[in-house]
Short mmCIF file of C-alpha atoms in Angstrom, two decimals:
data_model
loop_
_atom_site.label_atom_id
_atom_site.label_comp_id
_atom_site.label_asym_id
_atom_site.label_seq_id
_atom_site.Cartn_x
_atom_site.Cartn_y
_atom_site.Cartn_z
CA MET Z 1 -7.02 -32.13 23.60
CA LYS Z 2 -8.01 -29.35 25.92
CA ILE Z 3 -9.85 -26.53 24.20
CA VAL Z 4 -8.30 -23.16 24.97
CA ARG Z 5 -10.89 -20.71 26.16
CA SER Z 6 -10.99 -17.16 27.44
CA LYS Z 7 -9.05 -16.29 30.57
CA PHE Z 8 -10.91 -13.01 30.82
CA LEU Z 9 -14.22 -12.08 32.37
CA CYS Z 10 -16.46 -9.55 30.67
CA THR Z 11 -18.04 -6.96 32.92
CA GLY Z 12 -21.44 -7.59 31.40
CA SER Z 13 -23.35 -9.59 28.81
CA PHE Z 14 -23.26 -8.80 25.11
CA ARG Z 15 -26.69 -7.15 25.14
CA CYS Z 16 -26.61 -5.41 28.51
CA TRP Z 17 -23.30 -3.68 29.07
CA PRO Z 18 -22.76 -1.97 32.41
CA LYS Z 19 -22.47 1.79 32.60
CA VAL Z 20 -18.84 1.89 33.61
CA VAL Z 21 -16.78 5.03 33.15
CA CYS Z 22 -13.00 4.85 33.45
CA ASP Z 23 -10.47 7.55 32.61
CA ALA Z 24 -6.93 6.48 31.78
CA SER Z 25 -4.12 8.54 30.34
CA ILE Z 26 -1.01 6.95 28.88
CA THR Z 27 1.90 8.17 26.82
CA ILE Z 28 3.12 5.99 23.97
CA LYS Z 29 6.82 6.74 24.27
CA LYS Z 30 7.93 5.38 20.90
CA CYS Z 31 5.98 7.96 18.95
CA SER Z 32 5.25 10.50 21.74
CA VAL Z 33 1.50 10.15 21.29
CA LYS Z 34 -0.70 10.90 24.31
CA VAL Z 35 -3.84 8.80 24.34
CA LEU Z 36 -6.75 9.81 26.54
CA ILE Z 37 -9.43 7.15 26.85
CA THR Z 38 -12.83 7.75 28.34
CA MET Z 39 -14.52 4.37 28.35
CA THR Z 40 -18.27 4.03 28.41
CA SER Z 41 -20.64 1.32 27.37
CA GLY Z 42 -21.15 3.32 24.16
CA LEU Z 43 -18.23 1.91 22.19
CA ILE Z 44 -18.92 -1.67 23.23
CA GLY Z 45 -22.58 -1.32 22.38
CA GLU Z 46 -21.66 0.21 19.03
CA LEU Z 47 -19.37 -2.70 18.20
CA PHE Z 48 -22.00 -5.31 19.01
CA ASP Z 49 -24.70 -3.37 17.19
CA GLU Z 50 -22.61 -3.89 14.06
CA VAL Z 51 -22.24 -7.58 14.87
CA GLU Z 52 -26.02 -7.90 15.14
CA ALA Z 53 -26.54 -5.83 11.98
CA ALA Z 54 -24.40 -8.29 10.02
CA GLY Z 55 -27.16 -10.86 10.45
CA GLU Z 56 -26.90 -14.62 10.48
CA TYR Z 57 -24.32 -16.59 8.55
CA ASP Z 58 -25.52 -17.18 4.96
CA GLU Z 59 -24.51 -20.58 3.60
CA GLY Z 60 -25.59 -19.44 0.14
CA ILE Z 61 -22.78 -16.87 0.03
CA TYR Z 62 -19.80 -18.74 1.51
CA SER Z 63 -18.68 -22.28 0.78
CA GLY Z 64 -15.62 -24.52 0.65
CA SER Z 65 -12.10 -23.89 1.85
CA GLY Z 66 -9.46 -21.55 0.50
CA ILE Z 67 -6.46 -19.35 1.13
CA VAL Z 68 -6.76 -15.55 1.43
CA ILE Z 69 -3.75 -13.24 0.91
CA CYS Z 70 -3.85 -9.45 1.25
CA ALA Z 71 -1.35 -7.68 -1.00
CA GLY Z 72 -1.11 -4.47 -2.98
CA GLY Z 73 1.64 -2.26 -4.36
CA SER Z 74 5.04 -3.24 -5.67
CA ILE Z 75 6.55 -4.68 -2.47
CA MET Z 76 3.68 -6.81 -1.22
CA LEU Z 77 2.65 -8.00 -4.70
CA ALA Z 78 6.17 -9.34 -5.26
CA ASN Z 79 5.91 -11.14 -1.92
CA ALA Z 80 2.46 -12.51 -2.78
CA TYR Z 81 3.76 -13.81 -6.11
CA VAL Z 82 6.56 -15.70 -4.32
CA LEU Z 83 4.09 -17.11 -1.79
CA VAL Z 84 1.73 -18.34 -4.51
CA ARG Z 85 4.59 -19.96 -6.42
CA VAL Z 86 5.77 -21.70 -3.22
CA LEU Z 87 2.24 -22.94 -2.57
CA ARG Z 88 1.58 -24.11 -6.12
CA ASP Z 89 4.99 -25.26 -7.35
CA ILE Z 90 6.68 -26.59 -4.21
CA HIS Z 91 3.86 -27.75 -1.93
CA GLN Z 92 1.34 -28.56 -4.69
CA THR Z 93 -1.41 -26.69 -2.82
CA ALA Z 94 -4.66 -27.20 -4.72
CA LEU Z 95 -6.86 -24.90 -2.61
CA PRO Z 96 -8.33 -21.87 -4.41
CA ILE Z 97 -6.61 -18.60 -3.55
CA GLU Z 98 -7.99 -15.06 -3.31
CA ILE Z 99 -5.66 -12.05 -3.38
CA TRP Z 100 -7.24 -8.92 -1.93
CA HIS Z 101 -6.07 -5.36 -2.56
CA LEU Z 102 -7.24 -1.78 -1.97
CA GLY Z 103 -8.14 -0.35 -5.36
CA PRO Z 104 -6.69 -0.41 -8.88
CA ALA Z 105 -3.78 1.78 -7.74
CA GLU Z 106 -2.44 -1.28 -5.90
CA MET Z 107 -2.87 -3.88 -8.67
CA PRO Z 108 -1.67 -3.71 -12.31
CA ALA Z 109 -4.22 -5.28 -14.65
CA PHE Z 110 -1.71 -7.65 -16.24
CA LEU Z 111 -0.71 -9.06 -12.81
CA THR Z 112 -4.36 -10.01 -12.36
CA ASN Z 113 -3.96 -12.20 -15.44
CA ILE Z 114 -0.72 -13.72 -14.15
CA PHE Z 115 -2.31 -14.59 -10.80
CA ALA Z 116 -5.36 -16.01 -12.60
CA ARG Z 117 -3.15 -18.44 -14.51
CA MET Z 118 -1.97 -19.73 -11.12
CA GLY Z 119 -5.52 -20.33 -9.91
CA CYS Z 120 -5.86 -17.09 -7.96
CA LYS Z 121 -8.74 -14.64 -8.00
CA THR Z 122 -7.88 -10.99 -7.35
CA VAL Z 123 -10.46 -9.01 -5.40
CA ASP Z 124 -10.67 -5.21 -5.11
CA ALA Z 125 -11.82 -4.50 -1.56
CA LEU Z 126 -13.01 -1.01 -2.54
CA SER Z 127 -15.82 -2.64 -4.50
CA VAL Z 128 -16.77 -5.33 -2.00
CA GLY Z 129 -18.47 -5.54 1.36
CA SER Z 130 -18.39 -2.53 3.65
CA SER Z 131 -18.76 1.08 2.61
CA LYS Z 132 -16.25 1.90 5.35
CA VAL Z 133 -13.40 0.37 3.35
CA SER Z 134 -12.94 3.67 1.50
CA GLU Z 135 -12.06 5.19 4.90
CA PHE Z 136 -9.37 2.64 5.74
CA VAL Z 137 -6.20 4.32 6.94
CA ASP Z 138 -3.97 1.25 7.23
CA GLY Z 139 -3.47 -1.84 5.08
CA TRP Z 140 -3.73 -4.09 8.13
CA GLN Z 141 -7.47 -3.35 8.24
CA LEU Z 142 -7.90 -5.16 4.94
CA LYS Z 143 -7.21 -8.56 6.53
CA ALA Z 144 -10.37 -8.48 8.66
CA LEU Z 145 -12.48 -7.37 5.70
CA ALA Z 146 -11.04 -10.04 3.41
CA LEU Z 147 -11.62 -12.71 6.06
CA LYS Z 148 -15.31 -11.87 6.32
CA HIS Z 149 -16.08 -11.25 2.66
CA SER Z 150 -13.96 -13.93 1.02
CA SER Z 151 -16.06 -16.53 -0.77
CA PHE Z 152 -14.79 -19.33 1.48
CA GLU Z 153 -16.43 -20.78 4.57
CA GLU Z 154 -13.11 -22.08 5.90
CA VAL Z 155 -10.35 -19.51 5.51
CA ILE Z 156 -6.59 -19.90 5.84
CA LEU Z 157 -5.42 -16.28 6.05
CA LEU Z 158 -1.74 -15.81 5.20
CA ASP Z 159 0.38 -12.66 5.15
CA ALA Z 160 2.01 -12.10 1.76
CA ASP Z 161 5.52 -12.29 3.25
CA GLN Z 162 5.08 -15.92 4.29
CA VAL Z 163 7.15 -18.85 3.00
CA PRO Z 164 5.46 -22.06 4.21
CA LEU Z 165 7.50 -25.20 4.81
CA GLY Z 166 4.53 -27.47 4.13
CA ASN Z 167 1.09 -27.46 2.58
CA PRO Z 168 -1.17 -25.19 4.72
CA ALA Z 169 -4.19 -27.19 3.56
CA ALA Z 170 -3.17 -29.80 6.15
CA ILE Z 171 -4.41 -27.44 8.91
CA LEU Z 172 -7.99 -28.18 7.84
CA ASP Z 173 -7.45 -31.82 8.89
CA TRP Z 174 -5.91 -31.04 12.29
CA ARG Z 175 -7.84 -32.41 15.28
CA GLU Z 176 -7.36 -29.10 17.10
CA TYR Z 177 -9.05 -27.24 14.25
CA ALA Z 178 -11.91 -29.75 14.02
CA GLU Z 179 -12.66 -29.36 17.74
CA THR Z 180 -12.71 -25.55 17.89
CA GLY Z 181 -13.03 -24.23 14.34
CA ALA Z 182 -10.21 -21.72 14.85
CA VAL Z 183 -6.43 -22.03 15.09
CA PHE Z 184 -4.15 -19.18 16.13
CA TRP Z 185 -0.42 -18.83 16.70
CA PRO Z 186 1.43 -17.08 19.58
CA ASP Z 187 3.61 -14.00 19.22
CA ILE Z 188 6.91 -13.33 21.03
CA VAL Z 189 5.34 -10.72 23.35
CA HIS Z 190 2.48 -10.50 25.86
CA ILE Z 191 -0.25 -7.87 26.05
CA ALA Z 192 0.40 -5.98 29.27
CA ALA Z 193 -2.14 -5.95 32.08
CA GLU Z 194 -1.68 -2.16 32.09
CA ASN Z 195 -2.80 -1.85 28.46
CA PRO Z 196 -5.87 0.46 28.42
CA VAL Z 197 -7.49 -1.71 25.75
CA TRP Z 198 -8.85 -3.97 28.52
CA GLN Z 199 -10.80 -1.12 30.12
CA LEU Z 200 -11.82 0.18 26.71
CA LEU Z 201 -13.57 -3.12 25.98
CA GLY Z 202 -14.79 -3.92 29.47
CA LEU Z 203 -12.43 -6.86 29.97
CA THR Z 204 -10.55 -7.70 33.16
CA PRO Z 205 -6.94 -6.46 32.82
CA VAL Z 206 -4.45 -9.32 32.74
CA GLN Z 207 -1.12 -10.05 31.09
CA VAL Z 208 -1.66 -12.61 28.36
CA GLN Z 209 0.16 -14.18 25.42
CA SER Z 210 -0.21 -12.00 22.33
CA TRP Z 211 -1.30 -13.55 19.01
CA GLU Z 212 0.60 -13.29 15.72
CA SER Z 213 -1.76 -13.05 12.76
CA GLY Z 214 0.65 -13.78 9.92
CA GLN Z 215 -1.26 -17.05 9.66
CA LEU Z 216 -4.59 -18.21 11.03
CA CYS Z 217 -7.36 -20.65 10.12
CA ILE Z 218 -11.03 -19.93 10.86
CA ASN Z 219 -14.37 -21.58 10.13
CA LYS Z 220 -16.58 -18.55 9.53
CA LYS Z 221 -19.81 -20.50 9.98
CA LEU Z 222 -18.83 -21.49 13.52
CA HIS Z 223 -17.37 -18.09 14.43
CA TRP Z 224 -19.51 -15.65 12.46
CA ARG Z 225 -20.05 -13.27 15.40
CA ALA Z 226 -16.37 -13.15 16.26
CA VAL Z 227 -15.40 -12.57 12.61
CA ASN Z 228 -17.79 -9.61 12.39
CA LEU Z 229 -16.50 -8.22 15.68
CA VAL Z 230 -12.91 -8.41 14.40
CA LEU Z 231 -13.96 -6.31 11.40
CA ALA Z 232 -15.84 -3.80 13.57
CA ILE Z 233 -12.75 -3.33 15.75
CA ASN Z 234 -10.41 -2.94 12.76
CA GLU Z 235 -12.74 -0.38 11.20
CA ARG Z 236 -11.80 1.75 14.22
CA ALA Z 237 -8.06 1.43 13.65
CA GLU Z 238 -7.31 5.01 14.67
CA THR Z 239 -8.46 4.09 18.18
CA PHE Z 240 -7.29 0.49 18.58
CA TYR Z 241 -4.03 0.61 16.63
CA GLN Z 242 -2.65 3.00 19.24
CA LEU Z 243 -3.07 0.29 21.87
CA VAL Z 244 -2.41 -2.98 20.04
CA TYR Z 245 0.00 -3.59 17.20
CA GLY Z 246 -2.11 -3.56 14.06
CA ASP Z 247 -4.69 -6.25 13.41
CA LYS Z 248 -3.02 -9.15 15.19
CA ASP Z 249 -4.48 -8.84 18.69
CA THR Z 250 -7.87 -7.66 17.43
CA PHE Z 251 -8.54 -11.37 16.85
CA LEU Z 252 -7.67 -12.16 20.47
CA LEU Z 253 -9.92 -9.35 21.71
CA ALA Z 254 -12.87 -10.37 19.53
CA TRP Z 255 -12.56 -14.01 20.54
CA GLN Z 256 -12.51 -13.06 24.22
CA LEU Z 257 -15.45 -10.68 23.92
CA THR Z 258 -17.60 -13.31 22.16
CA LYS Z 259 -16.28 -16.11 24.41
CA SER Z 260 -15.56 -18.14 21.28
CA SER Z 261 -13.57 -21.37 21.28
CA PHE Z 262 -10.13 -21.56 19.71
CA SER Z 263 -6.96 -23.61 19.65
CA LEU Z 264 -3.67 -21.82 20.26
CA VAL Z 265 -0.47 -23.53 19.13
CA PRO Z 266 1.41 -24.13 22.41
CA HIS Z 267 4.89 -23.61 20.96
CA PRO Z 268 6.35 -20.09 20.77
CA PRO Z 269 7.84 -19.16 17.41
CA PHE Z 270 11.53 -19.56 16.69
CA GLN Z 271 13.14 -16.15 16.18
CA GLY Z 272 15.40 -16.12 13.17
CA GLN Z 273 17.33 -13.17 11.86
CA LYS Z 274 14.54 -10.79 10.75
CA TYR Z 275 11.92 -13.53 10.54
CA LEU Z 276 9.74 -15.79 12.69
CA VAL Z 277 9.22 -19.54 12.33
CA GLN Z 278 5.79 -20.67 13.50
CA ARG Z 279 5.23 -24.33 14.34
CA ASP Z 280 2.43 -26.88 14.27
CA PHE Z 281 1.00 -28.53 17.38
CA SER Z 282 3.77 -31.16 17.38
CA GLY Z 283 6.42 -28.44 17.37
CA LYS Z 284 7.48 -28.96 13.74
CA PRO Z 285 8.28 -25.72 11.79
CA LEU Z 286 5.50 -24.82 9.34
CA PHE Z 287 5.61 -21.11 8.46
CA GLN Z 288 8.54 -18.76 7.84
CA HIS Z 289 7.27 -15.20 8.25
CA ARG Z 290 9.68 -12.60 6.83
CA THR Z 291 8.40 -9.88 9.16
CA ASN Z 292 11.44 -7.61 8.84
CA CYS Z 293 12.85 -8.71 5.51
CA LYS Z 294 10.35 -8.51 2.67
CA TRP Z 295 11.24 -9.86 -0.76
CA SER Z 296 12.34 -7.23 -3.28
CA LEU Z 297 12.34 -7.13 -7.07
CA THR Z 298 14.83 -4.31 -7.29
CA GLU Z 299 17.23 -4.86 -4.38
CA ALA Z 300 19.38 -7.78 -3.24
CA ASN Z 301 17.51 -10.21 -0.98
CA GLU Z 302 19.16 -11.46 2.20
CA ASP Z 303 19.81 -15.19 2.49
CA LEU Z 304 19.08 -15.26 6.22
CA ASP Z 305 20.68 -17.83 8.51
CA GLY Z 306 18.47 -20.89 8.87
CA PHE Z 307 15.93 -19.71 6.29
CA GLU Z 308 14.78 -22.53 4.01
CA LEU Z 309 13.75 -22.36 0.32
CA PHE Z 310 15.67 -19.12 -0.28
CA ALA Z 311 17.13 -20.29 -3.62
CA GLU Z 312 13.73 -21.37 -4.91
CA CYS Z 313 12.13 -18.07 -3.88
CA GLN Z 314 14.89 -16.10 -5.60
CA VAL Z 315 14.21 -18.01 -8.84
CA PHE Z 316 10.53 -17.05 -8.61
CA LEU Z 317 11.51 -13.39 -8.09
CA ASP Z 318 13.86 -13.50 -11.08
CA GLU Z 319 11.05 -14.86 -13.24
CA LEU Z 320 8.67 -12.15 -12.04
CA ALA Z 321 11.30 -9.50 -12.78
CA GLN Z 322 11.32 -10.64 -16.41
CA MET Z 323 7.63 -9.71 -16.63
CA TRP Z 324 7.28 -6.79 -14.25
CA ASN Z 325 9.45 -3.85 -13.20
CA GLY Z 326 7.66 -3.41 -9.89
CA VAL Z 327 5.83 -0.24 -10.95
CA VAL Z 328 2.05 -0.20 -10.56
CA PHE Z 329 1.32 1.59 -13.81
CA HIS Z 330 -1.99 2.39 -15.51
CA ALA Z 331 -1.97 4.09 -18.91
CA PRO Z 332 -4.24 7.12 -19.43
CA PRO Z 333 -7.59 6.84 -21.29
CA GLN Z 334 -7.26 5.47 -24.81
CA SER Z 335 -9.31 5.27 -27.99
CA VAL Z 336 -10.22 1.90 -29.48
CA GLU Z 337 -7.72 2.59 -32.27
CA ALA Z 338 -4.96 3.11 -29.71
CA GLN Z 339 -5.81 -0.16 -27.99
CA LEU Z 340 -5.71 -2.01 -31.29
CA LEU Z 341 -2.35 -0.47 -32.09
CA GLU Z 342 -1.04 -1.53 -28.70
CA ARG Z 343 -2.01 -5.11 -29.53
CA GLU Z 344 -0.20 -4.86 -32.82
CA LEU Z 345 2.98 -3.70 -31.08
CA ILE Z 346 2.67 -6.46 -28.46
CA GLU Z 347 2.45 -9.05 -31.23
CA GLN Z 348 5.57 -7.58 -32.86
CA ARG Z 349 7.16 -7.25 -29.41
CA ARG Z 350 10.83 -6.97 -30.41
CA PHE Z 351 12.38 -3.69 -31.57
CA THR Z 352 15.81 -2.19 -32.03
CA ALA Z 353 16.20 1.12 -30.21
CA THR Z 354 18.72 3.66 -31.49
CA HIS Z 355 19.79 6.91 -29.83
CA ASP Z 356 21.17 9.83 -31.81
CA ASP Z 357 24.63 8.74 -30.73
CA LEU Z 358 24.04 5.50 -32.71
CA ARG Z 359 24.01 3.37 -29.56
CA SER Z 360 21.62 0.47 -30.24
CA PHE Z 361 19.94 -2.08 -28.02
CA GLU Z 362 16.92 -4.37 -28.11
CA VAL Z 363 13.61 -3.34 -26.55
CA GLU Z 364 10.64 -5.61 -25.84
CA LEU Z 365 7.13 -4.13 -25.61
CA LEU Z 366 5.19 -6.49 -23.35
CA PRO Z 367 1.53 -6.72 -22.27
CA GLY Z 368 0.45 -4.58 -19.35
CA ASN Z 369 2.45 -1.64 -20.75
CA GLN Z 370 5.63 -3.30 -19.52
CA ILE Z 371 9.09 -3.20 -21.07
CA GLY Z 372 11.06 -6.45 -21.07
CA LYS Z 373 14.49 -6.39 -22.65
CA GLY Z 374 15.93 -2.90 -22.63
CA ARG Z 375 14.27 -1.99 -19.35
CA SER Z 376 16.22 0.65 -17.44
CA PHE Z 377 15.76 3.63 -15.16
CA GLU Z 378 14.82 5.64 -18.26
CA LEU Z 379 12.56 2.96 -19.80
CA THR Z 380 10.03 1.27 -17.53
CA ASN Z 381 6.62 1.46 -19.27
CA TRP Z 382 5.04 2.30 -22.61
CA TYR Z 383 1.62 3.04 -24.08
CA ILE Z 384 -0.06 4.47 -27.17
CA GLY Z 385 -1.27 8.03 -26.71
CA GLN Z 386 -2.51 10.74 -29.02
CA GLN Z 387 -0.99 14.02 -30.21
CA ASP Z 388 -2.54 16.29 -32.84
CA ASP Z 389 -5.10 13.55 -33.62
CA GLU Z 390 -2.32 11.10 -34.44
CA PRO Z 391 -1.20 8.06 -32.45
CA VAL Z 392 2.14 8.37 -30.66
CA LEU Z 393 4.23 5.84 -28.78
CA VAL Z 394 4.98 7.14 -25.29
CA LEU Z 395 7.91 5.70 -23.34
CA LYS Z 396 8.00 6.30 -19.60
CA GLY Z 397 10.88 6.11 -17.15
CA TRP Z 398 10.91 6.05 -13.37
CA SER Z 399 11.03 9.82 -13.11
CA GLU Z 400 9.67 11.24 -16.38
CA ILE Z 401 7.97 10.59 -19.71
CA ARG Z 402 10.14 10.70 -22.82
CA ALA Z 403 9.09 12.74 -25.83
CA PRO Z 404 6.50 10.76 -27.87
CA LEU Z 405 7.52 8.79 -30.97
CA SER Z 406 5.65 9.18 -34.26
CA ARG Z 407 5.02 6.28 -36.63
CA ARG Z 408 6.43 6.34 -40.16
CA ALA Z 409 5.24 4.42 -43.20
CA THR Z 410 8.24 2.12 -42.82
CA GLY Z 411 6.94 0.96 -39.44
CA LYS Z 412 9.65 2.78 -37.53
CA TRP Z 413 8.78 4.99 -34.56
CA LEU Z 414 10.84 8.21 -34.44
CA PHE Z 415 11.36 11.25 -32.27
CA LYS Z 416 12.93 14.23 -34.03
CA GLY Z 417 14.70 16.68 -31.81
CA ASP Z 418 14.47 19.73 -34.11
CA ASP Z 419 13.13 21.02 -37.42
CA ARG Z 420 16.25 19.87 -39.28
CA GLY Z 421 15.07 16.29 -38.91
CA LYS Z 422 17.75 15.10 -36.52
CA ILE Z 423 16.63 11.77 -35.06
CA GLU Z 424 17.11 11.55 -31.31
CA PHE Z 425 15.40 8.21 -30.71
CA CYS Z 426 14.12 5.45 -33.01
CA LEU Z 427 12.32 2.13 -32.50
CA ASP Z 428 12.67 -0.17 -35.48
CA PRO Z 429 10.69 -3.47 -35.56
CA LEU Z 430 12.92 -6.54 -35.78
CA ARG Z 431 12.03 -8.60 -38.84
CA GLU Z 432 11.41 -11.87 -36.99
CA GLY Z 433 9.25 -10.19 -34.35
CA GLY Z 434 8.28 -12.02 -31.23
CA GLY Z 435 4.86 -13.52 -31.84
CA PRO Z 436 1.80 -12.94 -29.66
CA PRO Z 437 2.51 -13.65 -25.97
CA ASP Z 438 0.35 -15.91 -23.82
CA SER Z 439 -1.04 -13.07 -21.72
CA MET Z 440 -2.91 -11.16 -24.44
CA GLU Z 441 -5.91 -9.53 -22.86
CA GLY Z 442 -9.55 -10.17 -23.76
CA PRO Z 443 -11.95 -8.26 -26.01
CA ILE Z 444 -11.31 -4.56 -26.61
CA ASP Z 445 -14.02 -1.96 -26.12
CA ILE Z 446 -16.45 -4.09 -24.17
CA VAL Z 447 -17.81 -0.81 -22.80
CA THR Z 448 -19.30 0.10 -26.19
CA ASP Z 449 -20.94 -3.32 -26.41
CA LEU Z 450 -22.48 -2.91 -22.96
CA ILE Z 451 -23.77 0.58 -23.79
CA GLY Z 452 -25.52 -0.87 -26.83
CA VAL Z 453 -27.14 -3.63 -24.78
CA ALA Z 454 -28.10 -1.49 -21.77
CA GLY Z 455 -29.77 1.29 -23.72
CA LYS Z 456 -31.31 3.74 -21.25
CA GLN Z 457 -30.87 1.42 -18.23
CA LEU Z 458 -28.02 3.45 -16.78
CA SER Z 459 -28.06 1.89 -13.31
CA GLU Z 460 -27.67 -1.60 -14.78
CA LEU Z 461 -24.94 -0.30 -17.08
CA ASN Z 462 -23.06 1.23 -14.14
CA THR Z 463 -23.32 -1.99 -12.13
CA SER Z 464 -21.87 -4.00 -15.01
CA LEU Z 465 -19.05 -1.54 -15.63
CA GLU Z 466 -18.12 -1.43 -11.93
CA LEU Z 467 -17.93 -5.22 -11.88
CA LEU Z 468 -15.63 -5.16 -14.91
CA ALA Z 469 -13.44 -2.46 -13.37
CA ARG Z 470 -12.89 -4.65 -10.29
CA THR Z 471 -11.07 -7.27 -12.36
CA ASN Z 472 -9.48 -5.00 -14.96
CA PRO Z 473 -8.69 -1.34 -14.14
CA ALA Z 474 -8.10 -0.71 -17.88
CA ILE Z 475 -11.90 -0.61 -18.20
CA ILE Z 476 -11.82 2.82 -16.54
CA ARG Z 477 -9.95 4.16 -19.56
CA GLN Z 478 -12.61 2.73 -21.89
CA ILE Z 479 -15.37 4.37 -19.84
CA GLU Z 480 -13.61 7.74 -20.08
CA THR Z 481 -13.15 7.31 -23.82
CA ALA Z 482 -16.82 6.39 -24.26
CA ALA Z 483 -17.86 9.44 -22.21
CA ALA Z 484 -15.90 11.76 -24.49
CA PHE Z 485 -17.30 10.05 -27.62
CA HIS Z 486 -20.95 10.46 -26.50
CA GLU Z 487 -20.56 14.05 -25.34
CA LYS Z 488 -22.23 15.51 -28.44
CA ILE Z 489 -24.51 12.53 -29.08
CA ASP Z 490 -26.12 11.84 -25.71
CA ALA Z 491 -25.28 14.32 -22.96
CA VAL Z 492 -27.08 12.28 -20.27
CA LEU Z 493 -25.19 9.09 -21.11
CA ALA Z 494 -21.89 11.00 -21.40
CA GLY Z 495 -22.41 12.65 -18.02
CA ASN Z 496 -23.27 9.32 -16.42
CA LEU Z 497 -20.14 7.67 -17.84
CA ALA Z 498 -17.94 10.60 -16.84
CA SER Z 499 -19.28 10.52 -13.26
CA LEU Z 500 -18.76 6.76 -13.03
CA ALA Z 501 -15.20 7.05 -14.34
CA ALA Z 502 -14.45 9.85 -11.86
CA LYS Z 503 -15.78 7.68 -9.02
CA LEU Z 504 -13.61 4.75 -10.08
CA ARG Z 505 -10.56 6.98 -10.51
CA SER Z 506 -11.12 8.47 -7.05
CA ALA Z 507 -11.05 4.98 -5.55
CA GLU Z 508 -7.98 4.14 -7.64
CA GLU Z 509 -6.04 7.18 -6.46
CA LYS Z 510 -6.81 6.79 -2.74
CA PRO Z 511 -4.08 4.57 -1.31
CA ALA Z 512 -4.20 3.47 2.29
CA LYS Z 513 -2.57 5.94 4.68
CA SER Z 514 -0.52 4.36 7.41
CA VAL Z 515 -1.26 5.10 11.06
CA ARG Z 516 1.09 2.43 12.38
CA HIS Z 517 2.57 3.27 15.76
CA LEU Z 518 5.77 1.81 17.12
CA ILE Z 519 4.23 0.58 20.33
CA MET Z 520 5.86 -2.80 20.87
CA GLY Z 521 8.50 -1.27 23.14
CA ASP Z 522 6.05 0.49 25.46
CA LYS Z 523 5.76 -1.59 28.66
CA ASN Z 524 2.30 -0.15 29.29
CA LEU Z 525 1.12 -1.93 26.15
CA TYR Z 526 3.33 -4.97 25.51
CA VAL Z 527 5.90 -6.83 27.60
CA ARG Z 528 8.48 -9.42 26.64
CA PRO Z 529 8.28 -12.44 28.96
#
């Protein structure tokens, strides 16, 4: 098998870049953005400085093989869930899986538990690796970060909207992968010779097959420099994403700049209706990439012509919809008493809801502040709050929060609309209840336990709490509650906890901002062969 190598010539070595200056002005017609590039050796030197700063590959940090999926928010998490079910249930994929996301705002705590039961580890990128991740402006940047910082030495990186037709673990045994340590797949377009990205990086302009990064397999030990260069390029998305479409061709550019070996599948993808079918080296279909037709929990999914495993994927979505309404919801800070009461309601689970018009229906209060049966536009989430020093049951809809319900001695939860005692809404526990569900969360108020152990060692305490918050965003609420409790007891400790909680909340509330540009139709950037 012939190893595919770079067709491009660099204008200088990695350590001694020539002082070339080139001015190019192009207009990206799709979004009417004018890009003015003044290329010097500065940018290239900056990129490779970061590669050198990353140091040598550390075998003590990375080991084994695994699958990495980047997903966050309601749409992509639903897609990731389907992908994991396809891998585990249909193809019996035994490889460990990491699911990366950008902050607690993208990942409900209870979904972390669901993924864990399927052998997946969820990783918050805001707490791992590069300090620059907090400046990410596009979710595509996450893929390069997850590739580098995943715990695996050999990484199969899959987009969340993939539906494989076979076990991806087989790629690790391919001869082409063994010979080069990297396998990539072609896209349906070519990078144009006129694309200014070539001058920007000191590469000879040439029209070349573009790469599609919905799937790739890389041995990080063999390609450590290229992996770090991919990340350095993606950290400058506001420059490069105006010239190449997202992260996909940043791999091509990094591999050419480092002159790294790779194997490129020689077969172009089949183009289905709103999806691509990527093949293996023999030409057999292997990946179905739903590029323009993501799975949805709330809308009808298209059964596209020629798409395989649709029925099975729809079953997985239906099962997820029984557990999750698609809203990434985090309840506000709670007292320990409120958390205990939530557990009590989860164990009861089943209630009869009655409006003032005597219309009744069943409501299920599920873990993760989810509503099962009875879910509607007006009822999506629930939690225990506090009003006038008393616990109240708060029911939330898509657009607003309902008036809180107060608990009565009978166990009923009521909302009275006026002083005459007229009941507008009532939740009455069903006698048989529902029993404790499988997904009950772990110990409550672990923050208090850690405070007791840490004593005055605040830096160690903060490190431990940040680690906990990575896996369970509900910890942030406990930190806030502990800060309020210690306000009059230990002002220093309270201030430290409040600052830590504010830092974690800031990361939680900072979703990635898209800078995606519709550039595929600009002939100065991409051409269709």
